[in-house]
mmCIF file of C-alpha atoms and ligand atoms in Angstrom:
data_model
loop_
_atom_site.group_PDB
_atom_site.id
_atom_site.type_symbol
_atom_site.label_atom_id
_atom_site.label_comp_id
_atom_site.label_asym_id
_atom_site.label_seq_id
_atom_site.Cartn_x
_atom_site.Cartn_y
_atom_site.Cartn_z
ATOM 1 C CA MET Z 723 -20.427 35.620 -7.153
ATOM 2 C CA ILE Z 724 -20.814 33.161 -4.721
ATOM 3 C CA LEU Z 725 -20.169 29.724 -5.946
ATOM 4 C CA PRO Z 726 -22.280 26.315 -4.911
ATOM 5 C CA ILE Z 727 -19.712 24.242 -2.963
ATOM 6 C CA VAL Z 728 -19.671 20.199 -3.601
ATOM 7 C CA ALA Z 729 -20.472 18.187 -0.232
ATOM 8 C CA LEU Z 730 -18.428 15.133 0.024
ATOM 9 C CA GLY Z 731 -19.486 12.633 -1.915
ATOM 10 C CA HIS Z 732 -19.744 14.382 -4.955
ATOM 11 C CA PRO Z 733 -17.069 12.622 -7.737
ATOM 12 C CA THR Z 734 -15.213 15.833 -8.520
ATOM 13 C CA LEU Z 735 -14.007 15.519 -4.903
ATOM 14 C CA LYS Z 736 -12.592 12.340 -5.501
ATOM 15 C CA LYS Z 737 -10.408 13.171 -8.411
ATOM 16 C CA VAL Z 738 -6.837 14.246 -8.848
ATOM 17 C CA ALA Z 739 -7.207 17.479 -10.105
ATOM 18 C CA GLN Z 740 -5.202 18.680 -13.274
ATOM 19 C CA ASP Z 741 -2.351 21.709 -13.600
ATOM 20 C CA ILE Z 742 -3.888 24.948 -15.843
ATOM 21 C CA ASP Z 743 -1.999 27.357 -17.835
ATOM 22 C CA LYS Z 744 -1.924 31.026 -18.044
ATOM 23 C CA ASP Z 745 -4.351 30.709 -20.755
ATOM 24 C CA TYR Z 746 -7.320 29.332 -18.556
ATOM 25 C CA PRO Z 747 -10.065 30.970 -18.852
ATOM 26 C CA GLU Z 748 -11.365 34.186 -17.043
ATOM 27 C CA LEU Z 749 -8.863 33.002 -14.301
ATOM 28 C CA ASN Z 750 -8.974 36.531 -12.316
ATOM 29 C CA VAL Z 751 -12.498 36.339 -12.051
ATOM 30 C CA LEU Z 752 -12.515 32.434 -10.696
ATOM 31 C CA ILE Z 753 -10.034 33.723 -7.940
ATOM 32 C CA GLU Z 754 -12.151 36.236 -7.411
ATOM 33 C CA ASN Z 755 -15.340 34.298 -6.819
ATOM 34 C CA MET Z 756 -13.703 31.489 -4.759
ATOM 35 C CA PHE Z 757 -12.392 34.117 -2.273
ATOM 36 C CA GLU Z 758 -16.134 35.017 -1.926
ATOM 37 C CA THR Z 759 -17.229 32.160 -2.093
ATOM 38 C CA MET Z 760 -14.761 31.070 0.940
ATOM 39 C CA TYR Z 761 -15.741 34.458 2.805
ATOM 40 C CA ASN Z 762 -19.590 33.584 2.259
ATOM 41 C CA ALA Z 763 -19.065 30.253 4.153
ATOM 42 C CA GLU Z 764 -16.407 31.797 6.829
ATOM 43 C CA GLY Z 765 -14.276 29.117 5.528
ATOM 44 C CA VAL Z 766 -9.906 29.949 5.636
ATOM 45 C CA GLY Z 767 -8.963 28.136 2.371
ATOM 46 C CA LEU Z 768 -10.995 27.260 -0.743
ATOM 47 C CA ALA Z 769 -9.962 24.673 -3.637
ATOM 48 C CA ALA Z 770 -11.126 23.980 -6.602
ATOM 49 C CA PRO Z 771 -12.445 20.836 -6.985
ATOM 50 C CA GLN Z 772 -14.674 22.436 -4.034
ATOM 51 C CA ILE Z 773 -16.120 24.484 -6.746
ATOM 52 C CA ASN Z 774 -16.666 21.567 -9.156
ATOM 53 C CA LYS Z 775 -13.009 22.602 -11.116
ATOM 54 C CA SER Z 776 -11.176 19.368 -11.143
ATOM 55 C CA ILE Z 777 -7.951 21.929 -11.291
ATOM 56 C CA ARG Z 778 -5.144 22.552 -8.974
ATOM 57 C CA LEU Z 779 -5.350 25.893 -7.731
ATOM 58 C CA PHE Z 780 -6.479 26.476 -3.889
ATOM 59 C CA VAL Z 781 -7.111 30.078 -2.178
ATOM 60 C CA ILE Z 782 -6.448 31.039 1.252
ATOM 61 C CA ASP Z 783 -6.760 33.664 3.816
ATOM 62 C CA ALA Z 784 -5.743 32.568 7.186
ATOM 63 C CA ASN Z 785 -6.315 36.087 9.018
ATOM 64 C CA PRO Z 786 -9.270 34.196 11.330
ATOM 65 C CA TYR Z 787 -6.452 32.231 12.881
ATOM 66 C CA GLU Z 788 -4.145 35.539 13.526
ATOM 67 C CA LYS Z 789 -5.344 35.900 17.480
ATOM 68 C CA TYR Z 790 -3.611 32.171 18.080
ATOM 69 C CA TYR Z 791 -1.352 32.205 15.476
ATOM 70 C CA PRO Z 792 0.549 34.985 14.621
ATOM 71 C CA GLU Z 793 1.711 33.961 11.574
ATOM 72 C CA ALA Z 794 -1.631 33.645 10.269
ATOM 73 C CA LYS Z 795 -1.530 37.599 10.060
ATOM 74 C CA ASP Z 796 -2.678 39.050 6.551
ATOM 75 C CA PHE Z 797 -1.675 35.669 4.698
ATOM 76 C CA LYS Z 798 -4.140 35.883 1.874
ATOM 77 C CA LYS Z 799 -2.392 33.594 -0.993
ATOM 78 C CA VAL Z 800 -3.655 32.162 -4.213
ATOM 79 C CA PHE Z 801 -1.727 28.556 -5.022
ATOM 80 C CA ILE Z 802 -1.856 27.524 -8.664
ATOM 81 C CA ASN Z 803 -0.290 24.040 -9.817
ATOM 82 C CA PRO Z 804 1.562 23.550 -6.107
ATOM 83 C CA GLN Z 805 3.495 20.515 -5.785
ATOM 84 C CA ILE Z 806 4.881 19.698 -2.154
ATOM 85 C CA ILE Z 807 8.525 19.122 -2.240
ATOM 86 C CA SER Z 808 9.141 18.406 1.314
ATOM 87 C CA GLU Z 809 7.395 17.610 4.662
ATOM 88 C CA GLU Z 810 9.279 17.768 7.659
ATOM 89 C CA GLY Z 811 9.206 18.175 11.364
ATOM 90 C CA GLU Z 812 7.216 16.724 14.561
ATOM 91 C CA GLU Z 813 3.678 15.513 13.841
ATOM 92 C CA TRP Z 814 1.129 17.970 15.631
ATOM 93 C CA TYR Z 815 -2.851 17.614 15.949
ATOM 94 C CA PHE Z 816 -5.106 20.300 14.896
ATOM 95 C CA ASN Z 817 -8.670 20.486 15.295
ATOM 96 C CA GLU Z 818 -9.977 20.375 11.244
ATOM 97 C CA GLY Z 819 -12.955 21.338 9.638
ATOM 98 C CA CYS Z 820 -14.144 21.243 5.797
ATOM 99 C CA LEU Z 821 -16.607 23.636 3.805
ATOM 100 C CA SER Z 822 -17.472 20.722 2.229
ATOM 101 C CA LEU Z 823 -18.489 18.306 5.185
ATOM 102 C CA PRO Z 824 -20.278 21.030 7.358
ATOM 103 C CA ASP Z 825 -20.099 20.830 11.198
ATOM 104 C CA VAL Z 826 -17.745 17.715 11.540
ATOM 105 C CA HIS Z 827 -14.622 18.929 13.217
ATOM 106 C CA GLU Z 828 -11.571 16.335 13.896
ATOM 107 C CA ASP Z 829 -8.167 16.333 15.177
ATOM 108 C CA VAL Z 830 -6.039 15.466 12.367
ATOM 109 C CA ALA Z 831 -1.868 14.678 12.313
ATOM 110 C CA ARG Z 832 0.344 16.303 9.799
ATOM 111 C CA LYS Z 833 3.587 17.023 10.155
ATOM 112 C CA SER Z 834 4.620 20.920 11.055
ATOM 113 C CA LYS Z 835 6.607 22.199 7.685
ATOM 114 C CA VAL Z 836 5.784 22.084 4.157
ATOM 115 C CA LEU Z 837 7.895 23.019 1.272
ATOM 116 C CA LEU Z 838 5.801 23.679 -1.213
ATOM 117 C CA ARG Z 839 6.436 24.946 -4.792
ATOM 118 C CA TYR Z 840 3.761 26.841 -6.769
ATOM 119 C CA MET Z 841 2.812 29.599 -8.556
ATOM 120 C CA ASP Z 842 0.741 32.945 -7.796
ATOM 121 C CA GLU Z 843 -1.634 34.562 -9.574
ATOM 122 C CA ASN Z 844 0.814 36.108 -11.849
ATOM 123 C CA PHE Z 845 2.555 32.621 -12.556
ATOM 124 C CA GLN Z 846 5.554 33.672 -10.958
ATOM 125 C CA GLU Z 847 7.014 30.449 -9.981
ATOM 126 C CA LYS Z 848 7.691 30.487 -6.256
ATOM 127 C CA GLU Z 849 9.578 27.540 -3.697
ATOM 128 C CA GLU Z 850 8.588 28.247 0.063
ATOM 129 C CA TRP Z 851 8.527 26.528 3.445
ATOM 130 C CA PHE Z 852 5.411 27.210 5.349
ATOM 131 C CA GLU Z 853 4.859 26.400 9.230
ATOM 132 C CA GLY Z 854 2.589 25.691 11.801
ATOM 133 C CA VAL Z 855 -0.704 26.809 10.856
ATOM 134 C CA LEU Z 856 -0.054 28.031 7.394
ATOM 135 C CA ALA Z 857 1.334 24.667 7.098
ATOM 136 C CA ARG Z 858 -1.766 23.176 8.044
ATOM 137 C CA VAL Z 859 -3.975 25.247 5.942
ATOM 138 C CA ILE Z 860 -2.091 24.419 2.572
ATOM 139 C CA GLN Z 861 -1.528 20.509 3.363
ATOM 140 C CA HIS Z 862 -5.641 20.136 3.954
ATOM 141 C CA GLU Z 863 -6.385 22.342 0.727
ATOM 142 C CA TYR Z 864 -3.300 20.525 -1.093
ATOM 143 C CA ASP Z 865 -5.078 17.360 -0.190
ATOM 144 C CA HIS Z 866 -8.355 18.480 -2.352
ATOM 145 C CA LEU Z 867 -6.250 18.160 -5.246
ATOM 146 C CA GLU Z 868 -5.243 15.033 -4.660
ATOM 147 C CA GLY Z 869 -8.675 14.057 -4.126
ATOM 148 C CA VAL Z 870 -8.351 13.372 -0.676
ATOM 149 C CA VAL Z 871 -10.103 15.240 2.402
ATOM 150 C CA PHE Z 872 -9.439 15.251 5.676
ATOM 151 C CA THR Z 873 -11.864 12.598 7.387
ATOM 152 C CA ASP Z 874 -9.547 10.064 4.699
ATOM 153 C CA ARG Z 875 -7.003 10.618 7.150
ATOM 154 C CA LEU Z 876 -9.003 9.665 10.638
ATOM 155 C CA SER Z 877 -8.442 6.348 12.173
ATOM 156 C CA ASN Z 878 -10.948 3.823 11.609
ATOM 157 C CA VAL Z 879 -12.737 3.945 15.253
ATOM 158 C CA THR Z 880 -13.358 7.865 14.206
ATOM 159 C CA LYS Z 881 -14.630 7.114 11.001
ATOM 160 C CA LEU Z 882 -17.381 4.626 12.413
ATOM 161 C CA PHE Z 883 -18.260 7.202 14.872
ATOM 162 C CA LEU Z 884 -18.988 9.626 11.846
ATOM 163 C CA ARG Z 885 -20.209 7.529 9.669
ATOM 164 C CA LYS Z 886 -23.990 8.546 10.072
ATOM 165 C CA ARG Z 887 -23.176 11.974 9.524
ATOM 166 C CA LEU Z 888 -20.803 11.739 6.691
ATOM 167 C CA ASN Z 889 -23.886 9.681 5.087
ATOM 168 C CA ASP Z 890 -25.762 12.600 5.859
ATOM 169 C CA ILE Z 891 -23.539 14.764 4.320
ATOM 170 C CA ARG Z 892 -23.353 12.466 1.132
ATOM 171 C CA GLY Z 893 -27.060 12.287 0.739
ATOM 172 C CA GLY Z 894 -27.842 15.708 0.987
ATOM 173 C CA ASN Z 895 -29.744 15.338 4.341
ATOM 174 C CA ILE Z 896 -28.239 18.290 5.927
ATOM 175 C CA ARG Z 897 -28.837 21.701 6.544
ATOM 176 C CA CYS Z 898 -26.329 24.421 5.819
ATOM 177 C CA ASP Z 899 -25.832 28.041 5.865
ATOM 178 C CA TYR Z 900 -24.392 28.141 2.432
ATOM 179 C CA LYS Z 901 -25.074 26.771 -0.969
ATOM 180 C CA MET Z 902 -24.068 23.301 -1.914
ATOM 181 C CA THR Z 903 -24.139 20.777 -4.398
ATOM 182 C CA PHE Z 904 -24.296 17.080 -3.614
ATOM 183 C CA GLY Z 905 -23.135 14.384 -5.669
ATOM 184 C CA LYS Z 906 -26.040 11.337 -4.844
ATOM 185 C CA ARG Z 907 -29.473 12.173 -4.910
HETATM 186 NI NI1 NI Y 1399 -11.624 21.396 2.861
#
């Protein structure tokens, strides 16, 4: 089932999300619906707050990046209760976008490696380093669990430049190919 994606300005995007446990109701259905929603909107990652659930869960399918980033091939994963243990490496810029901010794309600086502790869809605990574009997508989705969107990381000048577009998104004055929920009415 395709779920509506919450837009910038919706209060759920500002919350710090909560851990879940194995008993979370119909988790498999939720995960399936999140992948379906993400593919429908042509995204590579989707965090639960973006479908209005303030829980620590995100899904990633980085395959669309495969052409330029070989590490992205067949990278399809579910991350439950993730925790960033460490971020290392040089900061690099990558042009990010977000399904909650349609048609906004800006270069964001982040470190190149991330050590993540998380559970997979079977609640198996893992601790792994991710690099390159995979680290990037994980850092972006992880931010959503902390109530942060990528535009929060831009310079004040860039934010000023984007102000009208961001206000249009907050107010629902945009056209978008997928279904969205707006915070302000
Ligand atoms: Ni996003």
